[in-house]
Amino acid sequence: MLTVVWSQACPLRCQCPREPPECGPGVPLMLDDCACCLVSEKGPVCVLDGTVYRNGQTFFPSCKYQCVCRDGQVGCVPRCNLDVMLPGPDCPAPRRVQVPGECCEKWVCEPQSQAEASALGGFAMAGE
């Protein structure tokens, strides 16, 4: 069995134009297939917050989201599960807190007496 592998013949020494090519709006420069000369990016790209991403590239604009560039469109999914993992009915007063050193907030349950005091602005009712 014979396997044929195609590869681009790259020059031993790069011979690039003195000036890099001018690309269209939102199209970045990149190295060619030989990592030799600058060329315009091929295919659709995505721009998010001033950063250009290649088609098919997965990226993390923040620790809370994972995104992918597809055909010039950015699609993101959350990496935090706050809306998926909700507190159960045994947690009458859940609240989200930021844990030092962690990206995603966490749900915590306060004991019922603390929750009632919080609802009253921190004042407990007389007789408790």
Coordinates of N, CA and C in Angstrom, one line a residue:
M1 N 0.8 -1.2 0.0 CA 0.0 0.0 0.0 C 0.9 1.2 0.0
L2 N 0.6 2.2 -0.9 CA 1.4 3.4 -1.0 C 0.6 4.6 -0.6
T3 N 1.1 5.4 0.3 CA 0.4 6.6 0.8 C 1.2 7.8 0.2
V4 N 0.4 8.6 -0.4 CA 1.0 9.9 -1.0 C 0.7 11.0 0.0
V5 N 1.7 11.7 0.4 CA 1.5 12.9 1.2 C 1.9 14.1 0.5
W6 N 1.0 15.1 0.4 CA 1.3 16.3 -0.3 C 1.9 17.3 0.7
S7 N 2.9 18.0 0.3 CA 3.4 19.1 1.2 C 3.9 20.2 0.2
Q8 N 3.8 21.4 0.8 CA 4.2 22.5 0.0 C 5.7 22.6 0.0
A9 N 6.3 22.9 -1.1 CA 7.7 23.1 -1.2 C 8.1 24.5 -0.7
C10 N 8.7 24.6 0.4 CA 9.1 25.9 0.9 C 10.5 26.2 0.6
P11 N 10.7 27.5 0.3 CA 12.1 27.9 -0.1 C 13.0 27.8 1.1
L12 N 14.3 27.6 0.8 CA 15.3 27.6 1.9 C 15.5 29.0 2.5
R13 N 15.4 30.0 1.7 CA 15.4 31.4 2.1 C 14.2 32.1 1.7
C14 N 13.6 32.9 2.6 CA 12.3 33.6 2.3 C 12.6 34.7 1.4
Q15 N 11.7 34.9 0.4 CA 11.8 36.1 -0.5 C 10.4 36.7 -0.5
C16 N 10.3 37.7 0.4 CA 9.0 38.3 0.6 C 9.0 39.7 0.0
P17 N 7.8 40.3 -0.3 CA 7.8 41.7 -0.8 C 8.3 42.6 0.3
R18 N 8.8 43.7 -0.1 CA 9.3 44.7 0.9 C 8.2 45.2 1.8
E19 N 7.0 45.4 1.2 CA 5.9 45.9 2.0 C 4.9 44.8 2.2
P20 N 4.3 44.6 3.4 CA 3.3 43.6 3.5 C 2.0 43.9 2.7
P21 N 1.3 42.9 2.4 CA 0.1 43.2 1.6 C -1.0 44.0 2.4
E22 N -1.8 44.7 1.7 CA -2.9 45.4 2.4 C -4.1 44.5 2.4
C23 N -4.7 44.3 3.5 CA -5.8 43.4 3.7 C -7.1 44.2 3.8
G24 N -8.2 43.6 3.6 CA -9.5 44.3 3.7 C -9.8 44.6 5.2
P25 N -10.9 45.3 5.4 CA -11.2 45.7 6.8 C -11.5 44.4 7.6
G26 N -10.9 44.4 8.8 CA -11.1 43.2 9.7 C -10.3 42.0 9.3
V27 N -9.5 42.0 8.3 CA -8.8 40.9 7.8 C -7.3 41.1 8.3
P28 N -6.8 40.2 9.2 CA -5.4 40.4 9.7 C -4.4 39.8 8.8
L29 N -3.2 40.2 9.0 CA -2.0 39.6 8.4 C -1.6 38.3 9.2
M30 N -1.1 37.3 8.5 CA -0.6 36.1 9.1 C 0.5 35.6 8.3
L31 N 1.3 34.6 8.9 CA 2.4 34.0 8.1 C 1.8 33.0 7.1
D32 N 2.5 32.9 6.0 CA 2.0 32.0 5.0 C 2.3 30.5 5.5
D33 N 2.0 29.5 4.6 CA 2.1 28.1 5.0 C 3.5 27.7 5.3
C34 N 4.5 28.5 4.8 CA 5.9 28.1 5.1 C 6.4 28.9 6.3
A35 N 5.5 29.7 6.9 CA 5.9 30.6 8.1 C 7.0 31.5 7.6
C36 N 6.9 32.0 6.4 CA 7.9 32.8 5.8 C 7.5 34.3 5.6
C37 N 6.4 34.5 4.9 CA 6.0 35.9 4.5 C 4.6 36.2 5.1
L38 N 4.4 37.4 5.3 CA 3.1 37.9 5.7 C 2.1 37.9 4.5
V39 N 0.9 37.3 4.8 CA -0.2 37.3 3.8 C -1.5 37.7 4.5
S40 N -2.5 38.0 3.7 CA -3.8 38.3 4.3 C -4.4 36.9 4.7
E41 N -5.1 37.0 5.9 CA -5.9 35.8 6.4 C -6.9 35.3 5.3
K42 N -7.0 34.0 5.2 CA -7.9 33.5 4.2 C -9.2 33.1 5.0
G43 N -10.3 33.3 4.3 CA -11.6 32.9 4.9 C -12.1 33.9 5.9
P44 N -13.4 33.7 6.3 CA -14.0 34.7 7.2 C -13.3 34.7 8.6
V45 N -13.2 35.8 9.2 CA -12.7 36.0 10.5 C -13.7 36.6 11.4
C46 N -13.5 36.6 12.7 CA -14.4 37.2 13.7 C -13.6 38.2 14.5
V47 N -14.2 39.3 14.8 CA -13.6 40.3 15.7 C -14.5 40.5 16.9
L48 N -13.9 40.4 18.1 CA -14.6 40.5 19.3 C -13.7 41.4 20.2
D49 N -14.2 42.5 20.7 CA -13.5 43.5 21.5 C -12.1 43.8 20.9
G50 N -12.1 44.0 19.6 CA -10.9 44.4 18.9 C -9.9 43.3 18.7
T51 N -10.1 42.1 19.1 CA -9.3 41.0 18.8 C -9.8 40.2 17.6
V52 N -8.9 39.8 16.7 CA -9.3 39.1 15.5 C -9.1 37.6 15.7
Y53 N -10.1 36.7 15.4 CA -10.0 35.3 15.6 C -10.2 34.6 14.2
R54 N -9.5 33.6 13.9 CA -9.6 32.8 12.7 C -10.8 31.9 12.7
N55 N -11.3 31.6 11.5 CA -12.4 30.7 11.4 C -12.1 29.4 12.0
G56 N -13.0 28.9 12.9 CA -12.7 27.6 13.6 C -11.9 27.7 14.9
Q57 N -11.4 28.9 15.2 CA -10.6 29.1 16.4 C -11.5 29.2 17.6
T58 N -11.1 28.4 18.7 CA -11.8 28.5 20.0 C -11.0 29.4 20.9
F59 N -11.7 30.3 21.6 CA -11.0 31.2 22.5 C -11.9 31.5 23.7
F60 N -11.2 32.1 24.7 CA -11.9 32.4 26.0 C -11.7 33.9 26.3
P61 N -12.8 34.7 25.9 CA -12.7 36.1 26.1 C -12.7 36.5 27.6
S62 N -13.2 35.6 28.5 CA -13.1 35.7 29.9 C -13.1 34.3 30.5
C63 N -12.9 34.2 31.8 CA -12.9 32.9 32.4 C -14.3 32.3 32.4
K64 N -15.3 33.1 32.2 CA -16.7 32.7 32.3 C -17.3 32.2 31.0
Y65 N -16.6 32.4 29.8 CA -17.2 32.0 28.5 C -16.1 31.3 27.6
Q66 N -16.6 30.3 26.9 CA -15.8 29.7 25.8 C -16.5 30.0 24.5
C67 N -15.7 30.6 23.5 CA -16.3 31.0 22.3 C -15.6 30.3 21.1
V68 N -16.3 30.3 20.0 CA -15.7 29.8 18.7 C -16.1 30.7 17.6
C69 N -15.2 30.9 16.6 CA -15.5 31.7 15.4 C -15.9 30.7 14.3
R70 N -17.1 30.9 13.8 CA -17.6 30.1 12.7 C -18.2 31.0 11.6
D71 N -17.5 31.0 10.4 CA -18.0 31.7 9.3 C -18.3 33.2 9.6
G72 N -17.4 33.8 10.3 CA -17.5 35.2 10.6 C -18.5 35.5 11.8
Q73 N -19.0 34.5 12.5 CA -19.9 34.7 13.6 C -19.3 34.1 14.9
V74 N -19.4 34.8 16.0 CA -18.9 34.3 17.3 C -20.1 33.7 18.0
G75 N -19.8 32.4 18.5 CA -20.8 31.7 19.3 C -20.1 31.4 20.6
C76 N -20.8 31.7 21.7 CA -20.2 31.4 23.1 C -21.1 30.6 23.9
V77 N -20.5 29.8 24.8 CA -21.3 29.1 25.8 C -20.7 29.4 27.2
P78 N -21.6 29.4 28.2 CA -21.0 29.8 29.6 C -20.2 28.6 30.1
R79 N -19.2 28.9 30.9 CA -18.4 27.9 31.6 C -18.8 27.8 33.0
C80 N -19.6 28.7 33.5 CA -20.1 28.6 34.9 C -21.5 28.0 34.9
N81 N -21.8 27.2 35.9 CA -23.1 26.5 35.8 C -24.1 27.0 36.8
L82 N -24.1 28.3 37.1 CA -25.0 28.9 38.1 C -26.4 28.8 37.7
D83 N -26.7 28.9 36.4 CA -28.1 28.8 36.0 C -28.6 27.3 35.8
V84 N -27.6 26.4 35.8 CA -27.9 25.0 35.6 C -28.1 24.3 37.0
M85 N -27.1 24.6 37.9 CA -27.1 24.0 39.2 C -27.7 25.0 40.2
L86 N -29.0 25.1 40.2 CA -29.7 26.0 41.1 C -29.9 25.3 42.5
P87 N -29.9 26.1 43.6 CA -30.1 25.5 44.9 C -31.5 24.8 45.0
G88 N -31.6 23.8 45.8 CA -32.8 23.1 46.0 C -33.8 23.8 46.9
P89 N -35.0 23.1 47.1 CA -36.0 23.7 47.9 C -35.6 23.8 49.4
D90 N -34.6 23.1 49.8 CA -34.2 23.2 51.2 C -33.3 24.4 51.5
C91 N -33.2 25.2 50.5 CA -32.4 26.5 50.6 C -33.3 27.6 50.3
P92 N -34.0 28.1 51.3 CA -35.0 29.2 51.1 C -34.4 30.5 50.7
A93 N -33.2 30.8 51.1 CA -32.6 32.1 50.8 C -31.2 32.0 50.2
P94 N -31.2 31.5 48.9 CA -29.8 31.3 48.3 C -29.3 32.7 47.8
R95 N -28.0 32.8 47.8 CA -27.4 34.0 47.2 C -26.1 33.6 46.6
R96 N -25.6 34.4 45.6 CA -24.4 34.1 44.9 C -23.3 34.9 45.6
V97 N -22.1 34.2 45.7 CA -20.9 34.9 46.3 C -19.7 34.6 45.4
Q98 N -18.9 35.6 45.4 CA -17.6 35.4 44.6 C -16.6 34.8 45.6
V99 N -16.0 33.7 45.2 CA -15.0 33.0 46.0 C -13.7 33.5 45.5
P100 N -12.8 34.0 46.5 CA -11.5 34.5 46.1 C -10.7 33.4 45.3
G101 N -10.1 33.8 44.3 CA -9.3 32.9 43.5 C -10.0 32.0 42.5
E102 N -11.4 32.1 42.4 CA -12.2 31.3 41.5 C -12.9 32.3 40.6
C103 N -13.1 31.8 39.3 CA -13.8 32.7 38.3 C -15.3 32.8 38.6
C104 N -15.9 31.6 38.7 CA -17.4 31.6 38.8 C -17.9 31.8 40.2
E105 N -19.0 32.5 40.3 CA -19.6 32.6 41.6 C -20.2 31.3 42.1
K106 N -20.5 31.2 43.3 CA -21.0 29.9 43.9 C -22.3 30.3 44.6
W107 N -23.3 29.3 44.7 CA -24.5 29.5 45.5 C -24.2 29.1 46.9
V108 N -24.6 30.0 47.9 CA -24.6 29.6 49.3 C -25.9 29.8 49.9
C109 N -26.2 29.0 50.9 CA -27.5 29.1 51.6 C -27.2 29.7 53.0
E110 N -28.0 30.6 53.3 CA -27.9 31.2 54.7 C -28.9 30.5 55.5
P111 N -28.7 30.3 56.8 CA -29.7 29.8 57.7 C -30.9 30.7 57.7
Q112 N -32.1 30.1 57.9 CA -33.3 30.8 57.8 C -33.3 32.1 58.7
S113 N -32.8 32.1 59.9 CA -32.8 33.3 60.8 C -32.0 34.4 60.2
Q114 N -30.8 34.1 59.6 CA -30.0 35.1 58.9 C -30.7 35.7 57.7
A115 N -31.4 34.8 56.9 CA -32.1 35.3 55.8 C -33.3 36.2 56.1
E116 N -34.0 35.9 57.2 CA -35.1 36.8 57.6 C -34.5 38.2 58.1
A117 N -33.3 38.2 58.8 CA -32.7 39.4 59.2 C -32.2 40.2 58.0
S118 N -31.7 39.5 57.0 CA -31.3 40.2 55.8 C -32.5 40.9 55.1
A119 N -33.6 40.2 55.0 CA -34.8 40.7 54.4 C -35.3 42.0 55.1
L120 N -35.0 42.1 56.4 CA -35.5 43.2 57.2 C -34.4 44.3 57.3
G121 N -33.4 44.2 56.5 CA -32.4 45.2 56.5 C -31.4 45.0 57.6
G122 N -31.3 43.8 58.1 CA -30.3 43.5 59.2 C -30.9 43.6 60.6
F123 N -32.1 44.0 60.7 CA -32.7 44.0 62.0 C -33.6 42.8 62.3
A124 N -33.4 42.2 63.4 CA -34.2 41.1 63.8 C -35.5 41.6 64.5
M125 N -36.6 40.8 64.3 CA -37.9 41.2 64.9 C -37.8 41.0 66.4
A126 N -38.5 41.8 67.2 CA -38.6 41.7 68.6 C -39.2 40.4 69.0
G127 N -38.7 39.8 70.1 CA -39.2 38.5 70.5 C -38.4 37.3 70.0
E128 N -37.4 37.6 69.2 CA -36.6 36.4 68.7 C -35.5 36.2 69.6

